[in-house]
DNA sequence: TATAGTGTTATATTAAACTATATCACTATG
DNA sequence: CATAGTGATATAGTTTAATATAACACTATA
């Protein structure tokens, strides 16, 4: 398997997004510890400072809290908070950008809808 | 007005996308010259090498051609070629990523559709 | 009280993107 | 043929991201 990182965004940003997704999905529950900096660093073969930088972003967002000597933990209420914040980002920036993209490509909203439903069917049937 | 560049992608990539959009929209017609490297460099206050790098990508894609001493020109058939290539990128990569994004945010395809139509109505009524 | 596991900090190095300045080769036009 | 407008090239410097290596401070536990 090739590296799971693309070069369109810094690794620490991608890692932050990944952890945020896991929290929003409930795969990492509130109160739980997030995988340790050293563990992620070793498993993903990336520098521990890169991992710490990703976690620090989530600390700044009020999603994670650091307990000295213990690790980083998901705060209570973090899941809802994250989803609200990400939905706002989505509607404010990503949806308008998507609309522009459709316009330039000469594609309709219906065509996008069809493509999304196609993926939905594919996922459900496995 | 702040800088029209975001920091999520290198400037030369963003510039390449902008020019590609102009060509797909027909704002720059086939056979026309694209704004000169020096002109863009001066207007946007970015280095000329950054501009040349953006244009070079479009040359490599078979969209632009360089005529020594004259400038860079949009090739015949480039518009259609670009639209086909960009639509492929869209369906192969962007739509699946969008589907995942919706899943993580707990949003439905219908909700996205509604948000897009809202933008559509806003744009049409101006 | 060692030991191992947390996150943090410090130093040095590499690579990519971007910048500033200057110069070169080619083309059309006065 | 001089001039101004093309893109390309060369040199050197800054910034950001990421790396490698080492050491530090704190916490739980054997």
PDB file of C-alpha atoms (C1' of nucleotides) in Angstrom:
ATOM      1  CA  UNK A   1       0.000   0.000   0.000  1.00  0.00           C
ATOM      2  CA  UNK A   2       1.356   3.409  -0.911  1.00  0.00           C
ATOM      3  CA  UNK A   3       1.548   6.283   1.530  1.00  0.00           C
ATOM      4  CA  UNK A   4      -1.889   7.332   2.712  1.00  0.00           C
ATOM      5  CA  UNK A   5      -0.849  10.982   2.409  1.00  0.00           C
ATOM      6  CA  UNK A   6      -1.474  13.173  -0.568  1.00  0.00           C
ATOM      7  CA  UNK A   7       0.707  16.155  -1.334  1.00  0.00           C
ATOM      8  CA  UNK A   8      -2.114  18.622  -1.675  1.00  0.00           C
ATOM      9  CA  UNK A   9      -2.071  19.467   2.017  1.00  0.00           C
ATOM     10  CA  UNK A  10       0.485  19.241   4.826  1.00  0.00           C
ATOM     11  CA  UNK A  11       0.520  15.911   6.634  1.00  0.00           C
ATOM     12  CA  UNK A  12      -0.389  17.472   9.963  1.00  0.00           C
ATOM     13  CA  UNK A  13      -3.550  18.959   8.417  1.00  0.00           C
ATOM     14  CA  UNK A  14      -4.535  15.641   6.900  1.00  0.00           C
ATOM     15  CA  UNK A  15      -3.931  13.905  10.213  1.00  0.00           C
ATOM     16  CA  UNK A  16      -6.015  16.486  12.045  1.00  0.00           C
ATOM     17  CA  UNK A  17      -8.859  15.859   9.578  1.00  0.00           C
ATOM     18  CA  UNK A  18      -8.559  12.116  10.001  1.00  0.00           C
ATOM     19  CA  UNK A  19      -8.785  12.263  13.779  1.00  0.00           C
ATOM     20  CA  UNK A  20     -11.660  14.742  13.541  1.00  0.00           C
ATOM     21  CA  UNK A  21     -13.512  12.289  11.290  1.00  0.00           C
ATOM     22  CA  UNK A  22     -12.941   9.442  13.745  1.00  0.00           C
ATOM     23  CA  UNK A  23     -14.363  11.554  16.561  1.00  0.00           C
ATOM     24  CA  UNK A  24     -17.362  12.665  14.490  1.00  0.00           C
ATOM     25  CA  UNK A  25     -18.020   9.033  13.547  1.00  0.00           C
ATOM     26  CA  UNK A  26     -17.843   8.012  17.190  1.00  0.00           C
ATOM     27  CA  UNK A  27     -14.953   5.665  16.453  1.00  0.00           C
ATOM     28  CA  UNK A  28     -13.082   7.493  19.197  1.00  0.00           C
ATOM     29  CA  UNK A  29     -15.546   8.217  21.990  1.00  0.00           C
ATOM     30  CA  UNK A  30     -15.625  11.208  24.292  1.00  0.00           C
ATOM     31  CA  UNK A  31     -13.438  10.593  27.319  1.00  0.00           C
ATOM     32  CA  UNK A  32     -11.252   8.207  25.378  1.00  0.00           C
ATOM     33  CA  UNK A  33      -7.575   8.769  24.770  1.00  0.00           C
ATOM     34  CA  UNK A  34      -6.445   9.383  21.258  1.00  0.00           C
ATOM     35  CA  UNK A  35      -3.541   7.185  20.006  1.00  0.00           C
ATOM     36  CA  UNK A  36      -0.325   8.477  21.531  1.00  0.00           C
ATOM     37  CA  UNK A  37       1.998  10.777  19.604  1.00  0.00           C
ATOM     38  CA  UNK A  38       4.748   8.166  19.699  1.00  0.00           C
ATOM     39  CA  UNK A  39       2.449   5.370  18.566  1.00  0.00           C
ATOM     40  CA  UNK A  40       1.112   7.277  15.569  1.00  0.00           C
ATOM     41  CA  UNK A  41       4.597   8.505  14.770  1.00  0.00           C
ATOM     42  CA  UNK A  42       5.887   4.920  14.680  1.00  0.00           C
ATOM     43  CA  UNK A  43       2.938   3.371  12.860  1.00  0.00           C
ATOM     44  CA  UNK A  44       2.673   6.035  10.177  1.00  0.00           C
ATOM     45  CA  UNK A  45       6.426   6.531   9.999  1.00  0.00           C
ATOM     46  CA  UNK A  46       6.142  10.265  10.359  1.00  0.00           C
ATOM     47  CA  UNK A  47       7.925  12.588  12.755  1.00  0.00           C
ATOM     48  CA  UNK A  48       6.450  12.850  16.240  1.00  0.00           C
ATOM     49  CA  UNK A  49       6.454  16.633  15.974  1.00  0.00           C
ATOM     50  CA  UNK A  50       4.159  16.391  12.955  1.00  0.00           C
ATOM     51  CA  UNK A  51       1.730  14.322  15.009  1.00  0.00           C
ATOM     52  CA  UNK A  52       1.949  16.706  17.956  1.00  0.00           C
ATOM     53  CA  UNK A  53       1.168  19.601  15.623  1.00  0.00           C
ATOM     54  CA  UNK A  54      -2.003  17.876  14.393  1.00  0.00           C
ATOM     55  CA  UNK A  55      -3.144  17.153  17.948  1.00  0.00           C
ATOM     56  CA  UNK A  56      -2.333  20.685  19.041  1.00  0.00           C
ATOM     57  CA  UNK A  57      -4.764  22.029  16.431  1.00  0.00           C
ATOM     58  CA  UNK A  58      -7.524  19.942  17.964  1.00  0.00           C
ATOM     59  CA  UNK A  59      -6.542  21.170  21.427  1.00  0.00           C
ATOM     60  CA  UNK A  60      -6.843  24.742  20.163  1.00  0.00           C
ATOM     61  CA  UNK A  61     -10.291  23.910  18.770  1.00  0.00           C
ATOM     62  CA  UNK A  62     -11.430  22.644  22.170  1.00  0.00           C
ATOM     63  CA  UNK A  63     -11.733  19.046  20.995  1.00  0.00           C
ATOM     64  CA  UNK A  64      -8.799  17.427  22.807  1.00  0.00           C
ATOM     65  CA  UNK A  65      -7.279  18.068  26.204  1.00  0.00           C
ATOM     66  CA  UNK A  66      -3.755  17.215  27.313  1.00  0.00           C
ATOM     67  CA  UNK A  67      -3.150  15.497  30.642  1.00  0.00           C
ATOM     68  CA  UNK A  68       0.509  15.656  31.495  1.00  0.00           C
ATOM     69  CA  UNK A  69       2.137  12.290  31.602  1.00  0.00           C
ATOM     70  CA  UNK A  70      -1.056  10.587  30.448  1.00  0.00           C
ATOM     71  CA  UNK A  71      -1.899  11.629  26.913  1.00  0.00           C
ATOM     72  CA  UNK A  72      -4.519  13.451  24.896  1.00  0.00           C
ATOM     73  CA  UNK A  73      -8.212  12.884  25.558  1.00  0.00           C
ATOM     74  CA  UNK A  74     -11.434  13.672  23.733  1.00  0.00           C
ATOM     75  CA  UNK A  75     -13.392  16.266  25.688  1.00  0.00           C
ATOM     76  CA  UNK A  76     -17.037  15.844  26.635  1.00  0.00           C
ATOM     77  CA  UNK A  77     -19.252  17.436  24.028  1.00  0.00           C
ATOM     78  CA  UNK A  78     -16.431  17.463  21.499  1.00  0.00           C
ATOM     79  CA  UNK A  79     -18.291  15.349  18.973  1.00  0.00           C
ATOM     80  CA  UNK A  80     -21.269  17.678  18.690  1.00  0.00           C
ATOM     81  CA  UNK A  81     -19.005  20.712  18.716  1.00  0.00           C
ATOM     82  CA  UNK A  82     -16.910  19.307  15.898  1.00  0.00           C
ATOM     83  CA  UNK A  83     -19.882  18.383  13.753  1.00  0.00           C
ATOM     84  CA  UNK A  84     -21.387  21.842  14.130  1.00  0.00           C
ATOM     85  CA  UNK A  85     -18.104  23.541  13.282  1.00  0.00           C
ATOM     86  CA  UNK A  86     -17.425  21.301  10.296  1.00  0.00           C
ATOM     87  CA  UNK A  87     -20.954  21.697   8.965  1.00  0.00           C
ATOM     88  CA  UNK A  88     -20.528  25.439   9.112  1.00  0.00           C
ATOM     89  CA  UNK A  89     -17.250  25.238   7.201  1.00  0.00           C
ATOM     90  CA  UNK A  90     -18.942  22.968   4.705  1.00  0.00           C
ATOM     91  CA  UNK A  91     -21.878  25.254   4.003  1.00  0.00           C
ATOM     92  CA  UNK A  92     -19.890  28.473   4.103  1.00  0.00           C
ATOM     93  CA  UNK A  93     -16.999  27.457   1.901  1.00  0.00           C
ATOM     94  CA  UNK A  94     -17.178  23.980   0.428  1.00  0.00           C
ATOM     95  CA  UNK A  95     -20.700  24.084  -0.998  1.00  0.00           C
ATOM     96  CA  UNK A  96     -20.168  27.415  -2.809  1.00  0.00           C
ATOM     97  CA  UNK A  97     -16.852  26.136  -4.199  1.00  0.00           C
ATOM     98  CA  UNK A  98     -18.630  22.996  -5.346  1.00  0.00           C
ATOM     99  CA  UNK A  99     -21.270  25.089  -7.086  1.00  0.00           C
ATOM    100  CA  UNK A 100     -18.580  26.982  -8.985  1.00  0.00           C
ATOM    101  CA  UNK A 101     -16.902  23.745  -9.914  1.00  0.00           C
ATOM    102  CA  UNK A 102     -20.158  22.367 -11.345  1.00  0.00           C
ATOM    103  CA  UNK A 103     -20.639  25.560 -13.324  1.00  0.00           C
ATOM    104  CA  UNK A 104     -17.198  25.404 -14.902  1.00  0.00           C
ATOM    105  CA  UNK A 105     -17.624  21.750 -15.794  1.00  0.00           C
ATOM    106  CA  UNK A 106     -21.086  22.347 -17.248  1.00  0.00           C
ATOM    107  CA  UNK A 107     -22.625  19.790 -14.917  1.00  0.00           C
ATOM    108  CA  UNK A 108     -26.047  20.109 -13.281  1.00  0.00           C
ATOM    109  CA  UNK A 109     -27.013  19.578  -9.681  1.00  0.00           C
ATOM    110  CA  UNK A 110     -29.036  16.580 -10.830  1.00  0.00           C
ATOM    111  CA  UNK A 111     -26.002  15.011 -12.458  1.00  0.00           C
ATOM    112  CA  UNK A 112     -24.044  15.403  -9.237  1.00  0.00           C
ATOM    113  CA  UNK A 113     -26.935  13.911  -7.295  1.00  0.00           C
ATOM    114  CA  UNK A 114     -26.994  10.924  -9.632  1.00  0.00           C
ATOM    115  CA  UNK A 115     -23.255  10.364  -9.212  1.00  0.00           C
ATOM    116  CA  UNK A 116     -23.582  10.518  -5.418  1.00  0.00           C
ATOM    117  CA  UNK A 117     -26.492   8.084  -5.398  1.00  0.00           C
ATOM    118  CA  UNK A 118     -24.506   5.739  -7.574  1.00  0.00           C
ATOM    119  CA  UNK A 119     -21.791   5.669  -4.945  1.00  0.00           C
ATOM    120  CA  UNK A 120     -24.398   5.229  -2.246  1.00  0.00           C
ATOM    121  CA  UNK A 121     -25.821   2.174  -4.007  1.00  0.00           C
ATOM    122  CA  UNK A 122     -22.365   0.721  -4.487  1.00  0.00           C
ATOM    123  CA  UNK A 123     -21.537   1.079  -0.785  1.00  0.00           C
ATOM    124  CA  UNK A 124     -24.827  -0.337   0.403  1.00  0.00           C
ATOM    125  CA  UNK A 125     -24.560  -3.436  -1.754  1.00  0.00           C
ATOM    126  CA  UNK A 126     -21.353  -4.640  -0.209  1.00  0.00           C
TER     127      UNK A 126
ATOM    128  CA  UNK B   1      -9.236  43.424  -1.069  1.00  0.00           C
ATOM    129  CA  UNK B   2      -7.077  40.722   0.466  1.00  0.00           C
ATOM    130  CA  UNK B   3      -4.889  38.411  -1.586  1.00  0.00           C
ATOM    131  CA  UNK B   4      -6.953  36.215  -3.853  1.00  0.00           C
ATOM    132  CA  UNK B   5      -4.748  33.246  -2.940  1.00  0.00           C
ATOM    133  CA  UNK B   6      -5.488  30.743  -0.233  1.00  0.00           C
ATOM    134  CA  UNK B   7      -2.746  28.852   1.511  1.00  0.00           C
ATOM    135  CA  UNK B   8      -4.199  25.418   0.959  1.00  0.00           C
ATOM    136  CA  UNK B   9      -2.493  24.983  -2.367  1.00  0.00           C
ATOM    137  CA  UNK B  10       0.598  26.455  -4.055  1.00  0.00           C
ATOM    138  CA  UNK B  11      -0.078  29.661  -5.987  1.00  0.00           C
ATOM    139  CA  UNK B  12       0.993  28.127  -9.281  1.00  0.00           C
ATOM    140  CA  UNK B  13      -1.629  25.376  -8.886  1.00  0.00           C
ATOM    141  CA  UNK B  14      -4.331  27.878  -8.093  1.00  0.00           C
ATOM    142  CA  UNK B  15      -3.325  29.996 -11.076  1.00  0.00           C
ATOM    143  CA  UNK B  16      -3.367  26.956 -13.338  1.00  0.00           C
ATOM    144  CA  UNK B  17      -6.904  26.165 -12.150  1.00  0.00           C
ATOM    145  CA  UNK B  18      -8.006  29.747 -12.712  1.00  0.00           C
ATOM    146  CA  UNK B  19      -6.753  29.831 -16.283  1.00  0.00           C
ATOM    147  CA  UNK B  20      -8.260  26.408 -16.939  1.00  0.00           C
ATOM    148  CA  UNK B  21     -11.619  27.718 -15.710  1.00  0.00           C
ATOM    149  CA  UNK B  22     -11.390  30.744 -18.000  1.00  0.00           C
ATOM    150  CA  UNK B  23     -10.719  28.487 -20.963  1.00  0.00           C
ATOM    151  CA  UNK B  24     -13.546  26.087 -20.044  1.00  0.00           C
ATOM    152  CA  UNK B  25     -15.890  29.060 -19.681  1.00  0.00           C
ATOM    153  CA  UNK B  26     -14.834  30.355 -23.088  1.00  0.00           C
ATOM    154  CA  UNK B  27     -13.611  33.595 -21.529  1.00  0.00           C
ATOM    155  CA  UNK B  28     -10.317  32.907 -23.258  1.00  0.00           C
ATOM    156  CA  UNK B  29     -11.089  31.488 -26.705  1.00  0.00           C
ATOM    157  CA  UNK B  30      -9.108  28.899 -28.617  1.00  0.00           C
ATOM    158  CA  UNK B  31      -6.429  30.598 -30.674  1.00  0.00           C
ATOM    159  CA  UNK B  32      -6.253  33.506 -28.269  1.00  0.00           C
ATOM    160  CA  UNK B  33      -3.155  34.418 -26.330  1.00  0.00           C
ATOM    161  CA  UNK B  34      -3.248  34.018 -22.599  1.00  0.00           C
ATOM    162  CA  UNK B  35      -2.161  37.092 -20.553  1.00  0.00           C
ATOM    163  CA  UNK B  36       1.611  37.345 -20.678  1.00  0.00           C
ATOM    164  CA  UNK B  37       3.775  36.045 -17.875  1.00  0.00           C
ATOM    165  CA  UNK B  38       5.061  39.526 -17.181  1.00  0.00           C
ATOM    166  CA  UNK B  39       1.603  41.048 -17.146  1.00  0.00           C
ATOM    167  CA  UNK B  40       0.170  38.515 -14.699  1.00  0.00           C
ATOM    168  CA  UNK B  41       3.316  38.727 -12.604  1.00  0.00           C
ATOM    169  CA  UNK B  42       2.935  42.509 -12.319  1.00  0.00           C
ATOM    170  CA  UNK B  43      -0.837  42.592 -11.817  1.00  0.00           C
ATOM    171  CA  UNK B  44      -0.945  39.836  -9.227  1.00  0.00           C
ATOM    172  CA  UNK B  45       2.339  40.862  -7.659  1.00  0.00           C
ATOM    173  CA  UNK B  46       3.740  37.373  -7.815  1.00  0.00           C
ATOM    174  CA  UNK B  47       7.034  36.188  -9.212  1.00  0.00           C
ATOM    175  CA  UNK B  48       7.173  35.601 -12.956  1.00  0.00           C
ATOM    176  CA  UNK B  49       8.603  32.139 -12.406  1.00  0.00           C
ATOM    177  CA  UNK B  50       5.496  31.191 -10.455  1.00  0.00           C
ATOM    178  CA  UNK B  51       3.344  32.282 -13.401  1.00  0.00           C
ATOM    179  CA  UNK B  52       5.542  30.434 -15.882  1.00  0.00           C
ATOM    180  CA  UNK B  53       5.217  27.300 -13.775  1.00  0.00           C
ATOM    181  CA  UNK B  54       1.416  27.494 -13.942  1.00  0.00           C
ATOM    182  CA  UNK B  55       1.464  27.992 -17.697  1.00  0.00           C
ATOM    183  CA  UNK B  56       3.955  25.179 -18.144  1.00  0.00           C
ATOM    184  CA  UNK B  57       1.516  22.756 -16.523  1.00  0.00           C
ATOM    185  CA  UNK B  58      -1.083  23.684 -19.124  1.00  0.00           C
ATOM    186  CA  UNK B  59       1.500  23.242 -21.873  1.00  0.00           C
ATOM    187  CA  UNK B  60       2.230  19.760 -20.536  1.00  0.00           C
ATOM    188  CA  UNK B  61      -1.508  19.014 -20.583  1.00  0.00           C
ATOM    189  CA  UNK B  62      -1.732  19.995 -24.245  1.00  0.00           C
ATOM    190  CA  UNK B  63      -3.869  23.043 -23.542  1.00  0.00           C
ATOM    191  CA  UNK B  64      -1.412  25.855 -24.271  1.00  0.00           C
ATOM    192  CA  UNK B  65       1.362  26.163 -26.825  1.00  0.00           C
ATOM    193  CA  UNK B  66       4.377  28.459 -26.624  1.00  0.00           C
ATOM    194  CA  UNK B  67       5.385  30.568 -29.634  1.00  0.00           C
ATOM    195  CA  UNK B  68       8.836  31.971 -29.069  1.00  0.00           C
ATOM    196  CA  UNK B  69       8.861  35.712 -28.830  1.00  0.00           C
ATOM    197  CA  UNK B  70       5.086  35.868 -29.058  1.00  0.00           C
ATOM    198  CA  UNK B  71       3.545  34.288 -25.994  1.00  0.00           C
ATOM    199  CA  UNK B  72       1.340  31.372 -24.941  1.00  0.00           C
ATOM    200  CA  UNK B  73      -1.756  30.474 -26.962  1.00  0.00           C
ATOM    201  CA  UNK B  74      -4.794  28.301 -26.383  1.00  0.00           C
ATOM    202  CA  UNK B  75      -4.683  25.303 -28.711  1.00  0.00           C
ATOM    203  CA  UNK B  76      -7.577  24.308 -30.951  1.00  0.00           C
ATOM    204  CA  UNK B  77      -9.760  21.739 -29.220  1.00  0.00           C
ATOM    205  CA  UNK B  78      -8.283  22.636 -25.839  1.00  0.00           C
ATOM    206  CA  UNK B  79     -11.609  23.627 -24.333  1.00  0.00           C
ATOM    207  CA  UNK B  80     -13.291  20.298 -24.983  1.00  0.00           C
ATOM    208  CA  UNK B  81     -10.147  18.432 -23.954  1.00  0.00           C
ATOM    209  CA  UNK B  82      -9.984  20.328 -20.681  1.00  0.00           C
ATOM    210  CA  UNK B  83     -13.630  19.805 -19.845  1.00  0.00           C
ATOM    211  CA  UNK B  84     -13.376  16.079 -20.462  1.00  0.00           C
ATOM    212  CA  UNK B  85     -10.242  15.762 -18.360  1.00  0.00           C
ATOM    213  CA  UNK B  86     -11.645  17.846 -15.508  1.00  0.00           C
ATOM    214  CA  UNK B  87     -14.946  15.970 -15.512  1.00  0.00           C
ATOM    215  CA  UNK B  88     -13.033  12.731 -15.213  1.00  0.00           C
ATOM    216  CA  UNK B  89     -11.033  14.077 -12.258  1.00  0.00           C
ATOM    217  CA  UNK B  90     -14.280  15.260 -10.710  1.00  0.00           C
ATOM    218  CA  UNK B  91     -16.089  11.952 -10.956  1.00  0.00           C
ATOM    219  CA  UNK B  92     -13.093   9.798 -10.078  1.00  0.00           C
ATOM    220  CA  UNK B  93     -11.855  11.721  -7.070  1.00  0.00           C
ATOM    221  CA  UNK B  94     -13.914  14.704  -6.037  1.00  0.00           C
ATOM    222  CA  UNK B  95     -17.350  13.107  -5.958  1.00  0.00           C
ATOM    223  CA  UNK B  96     -16.229  10.136  -3.826  1.00  0.00           C
ATOM    224  CA  UNK B  97     -14.453  12.514  -1.452  1.00  0.00           C
ATOM    225  CA  UNK B  98     -17.606  14.583  -1.255  1.00  0.00           C
ATOM    226  CA  UNK B  99     -19.623  11.487  -0.426  1.00  0.00           C
ATOM    227  CA  UNK B 100     -17.286  10.681   2.451  1.00  0.00           C
ATOM    228  CA  UNK B 101     -17.482  14.247   3.660  1.00  0.00           C
ATOM    229  CA  UNK B 102     -21.284  14.087   3.729  1.00  0.00           C
ATOM    230  CA  UNK B 103     -21.145  10.828   5.645  1.00  0.00           C
ATOM    231  CA  UNK B 104     -18.869  12.214   8.330  1.00  0.00           C
ATOM    232  CA  UNK B 105     -21.016  15.311   8.724  1.00  0.00           C
ATOM    233  CA  UNK B 106     -24.209  13.283   8.885  1.00  0.00           C
ATOM    234  CA  UNK B 107     -25.681  15.184   5.955  1.00  0.00           C
ATOM    235  CA  UNK B 108     -27.865  13.640   3.246  1.00  0.00           C
ATOM    236  CA  UNK B 109     -27.597  14.031  -0.501  1.00  0.00           C
ATOM    237  CA  UNK B 110     -30.928  15.869  -0.389  1.00  0.00           C
ATOM    238  CA  UNK B 111     -29.571  18.385   2.078  1.00  0.00           C
ATOM    239  CA  UNK B 112     -26.605  19.063  -0.163  1.00  0.00           C
ATOM    240  CA  UNK B 113     -28.944  19.410  -3.117  1.00  0.00           C
ATOM    241  CA  UNK B 114     -31.021  21.951  -1.212  1.00  0.00           C
ATOM    242  CA  UNK B 115     -27.937  23.993  -0.305  1.00  0.00           C
ATOM    243  CA  UNK B 116     -26.778  24.010  -3.929  1.00  0.00           C
ATOM    244  CA  UNK B 117     -30.209  25.065  -5.183  1.00  0.00           C
ATOM    245  CA  UNK B 118     -30.253  27.840  -2.635  1.00  0.00           C
ATOM    246  CA  UNK B 119     -27.035  29.203  -4.119  1.00  0.00           C
ATOM    247  CA  UNK B 120     -28.458  28.763  -7.589  1.00  0.00           C
ATOM    248  CA  UNK B 121     -31.512  30.860  -6.718  1.00  0.00           C
ATOM    249  CA  UNK B 122     -29.332  33.540  -5.155  1.00  0.00           C
ATOM    250  CA  UNK B 123     -27.153  33.821  -8.254  1.00  0.00           C
ATOM    251  CA  UNK B 124     -30.087  33.874 -10.662  1.00  0.00           C
ATOM    252  CA  UNK B 125     -31.888  36.661  -8.811  1.00  0.00           C
ATOM    253  CA  UNK B 126     -29.072  39.156  -9.121  1.00  0.00           C
TER     254      UNK B 126
ATOM    255  C1'  DT C   1      12.152   3.865  43.634  1.00  0.00           C
ATOM    256  C1'  DA C   2      13.192   2.187  39.137  1.00  0.00           C
ATOM    257  C1'  DT C   3      10.831   1.805  34.744  1.00  0.00           C
ATOM    258  C1'  DA C   4       8.061   2.645  30.901  1.00  0.00           C
ATOM    259  C1'  DG C   5       4.794   5.491  28.799  1.00  0.00           C
ATOM    260  C1'  DT C   6       2.856  10.261  28.284  1.00  0.00           C
ATOM    261  C1'  DG C   7       3.634  15.133  25.687  1.00  0.00           C
ATOM    262  C1'  DT C   8       7.287  18.874  25.012  1.00  0.00           C
ATOM    263  C1'  DT C   9      11.448  21.130  23.687  1.00  0.00           C
ATOM    264  C1'  DA C  10      15.962  21.880  21.347  1.00  0.00           C
ATOM    265  C1'  DT C  11      19.284  21.464  17.458  1.00  0.00           C
ATOM    266  C1'  DA C  12      20.338  20.632  12.892  1.00  0.00           C
ATOM    267  C1'  DT C  13      19.187  19.260   8.149  1.00  0.00           C
ATOM    268  C1'  DT C  14      16.446  18.639   3.815  1.00  0.00           C
ATOM    269  C1'  DA C  15      13.078  19.906   0.381  1.00  0.00           C
ATOM    270  C1'  DA C  16       9.482  22.708  -1.859  1.00  0.00           C
ATOM    271  C1'  DA C  17       7.426  27.013  -2.866  1.00  0.00           C
ATOM    272  C1'  DC C  18       8.085  31.684  -3.496  1.00  0.00           C
ATOM    273  C1'  DT C  19      10.616  35.820  -4.013  1.00  0.00           C
ATOM    274  C1'  DA C  20      14.016  39.556  -5.999  1.00  0.00           C
ATOM    275  C1'  DT C  21      17.184  40.793  -9.580  1.00  0.00           C
ATOM    276  C1'  DA C  22      19.452  40.315 -13.671  1.00  0.00           C
ATOM    277  C1'  DT C  23      20.295  38.434 -18.135  1.00  0.00           C
ATOM    278  C1'  DC C  24      19.531  35.957 -22.529  1.00  0.00           C
ATOM    279  C1'  DA C  25      17.160  34.571 -27.055  1.00  0.00           C
ATOM    280  C1'  DC C  26      13.519  35.318 -30.053  1.00  0.00           C
ATOM    281  C1'  DT C  27       9.760  38.180 -32.720  1.00  0.00           C
ATOM    282  C1'  DA C  28       7.124  41.974 -34.465  1.00  0.00           C
ATOM    283  C1'  DT C  29       7.105  46.718 -35.467  1.00  0.00           C
ATOM    284  C1'  DG C  30       8.496  51.483 -35.744  1.00  0.00           C
TER     285       DG C  30
ATOM    286  C1'  DC D   1      18.281  48.207 -37.115  1.00  0.00           C
ATOM    287  C1'  DA D   2      16.720  49.843 -32.696  1.00  0.00           C
ATOM    288  C1'  DT D   3      13.128  48.987 -29.517  1.00  0.00           C
ATOM    289  C1'  DA D   4       9.733  46.829 -26.809  1.00  0.00           C
ATOM    290  C1'  DG D   5       7.393  42.732 -25.804  1.00  0.00           C
ATOM    291  C1'  DT D   6       7.513  37.633 -25.595  1.00  0.00           C
ATOM    292  C1'  DG D   7       9.225  33.256 -22.514  1.00  0.00           C
ATOM    293  C1'  DA D   8      13.488  31.014 -20.328  1.00  0.00           C
ATOM    294  C1'  DT D   9      17.423  30.875 -17.340  1.00  0.00           C
ATOM    295  C1'  DA D  10      20.680  31.847 -13.481  1.00  0.00           C
ATOM    296  C1'  DT D  11      21.804  33.218  -8.761  1.00  0.00           C
ATOM    297  C1'  DA D  12      20.651  33.934  -4.211  1.00  0.00           C
ATOM    298  C1'  DG D  13      17.628  34.485  -0.274  1.00  0.00           C
ATOM    299  C1'  DT D  14      13.201  33.518   2.811  1.00  0.00           C
ATOM    300  C1'  DT D  15       9.601  30.727   4.596  1.00  0.00           C
ATOM    301  C1'  DT D  16       7.134  26.527   5.770  1.00  0.00           C
ATOM    302  C1'  DA D  17       6.814  21.598   6.322  1.00  0.00           C
ATOM    303  C1'  DA D  18       8.982  17.591   7.553  1.00  0.00           C
ATOM    304  C1'  DT D  19      12.771  14.910   9.088  1.00  0.00           C
ATOM    305  C1'  DA D  20      16.388  12.733  12.578  1.00  0.00           C
ATOM    306  C1'  DT D  21      18.239  12.636  17.098  1.00  0.00           C
ATOM    307  C1'  DA D  22      18.454  13.726  21.735  1.00  0.00           C
ATOM    308  C1'  DA D  23      16.958  15.251  26.093  1.00  0.00           C
ATOM    309  C1'  DC D  24      13.453  16.926  29.560  1.00  0.00           C
ATOM    310  C1'  DA D  25       9.222  16.817  32.837  1.00  0.00           C
ATOM    311  C1'  DC D  26       5.394  14.412  34.357  1.00  0.00           C
ATOM    312  C1'  DT D  27       2.479  10.051  35.710  1.00  0.00           C
ATOM    313  C1'  DA D  28       1.231   5.388  36.741  1.00  0.00           C
ATOM    314  C1'  DT D  29       2.794   1.059  38.066  1.00  0.00           C
ATOM    315  C1'  DA D  30       5.647  -2.983  39.197  1.00  0.00           C
TER     316       DA D  30
END
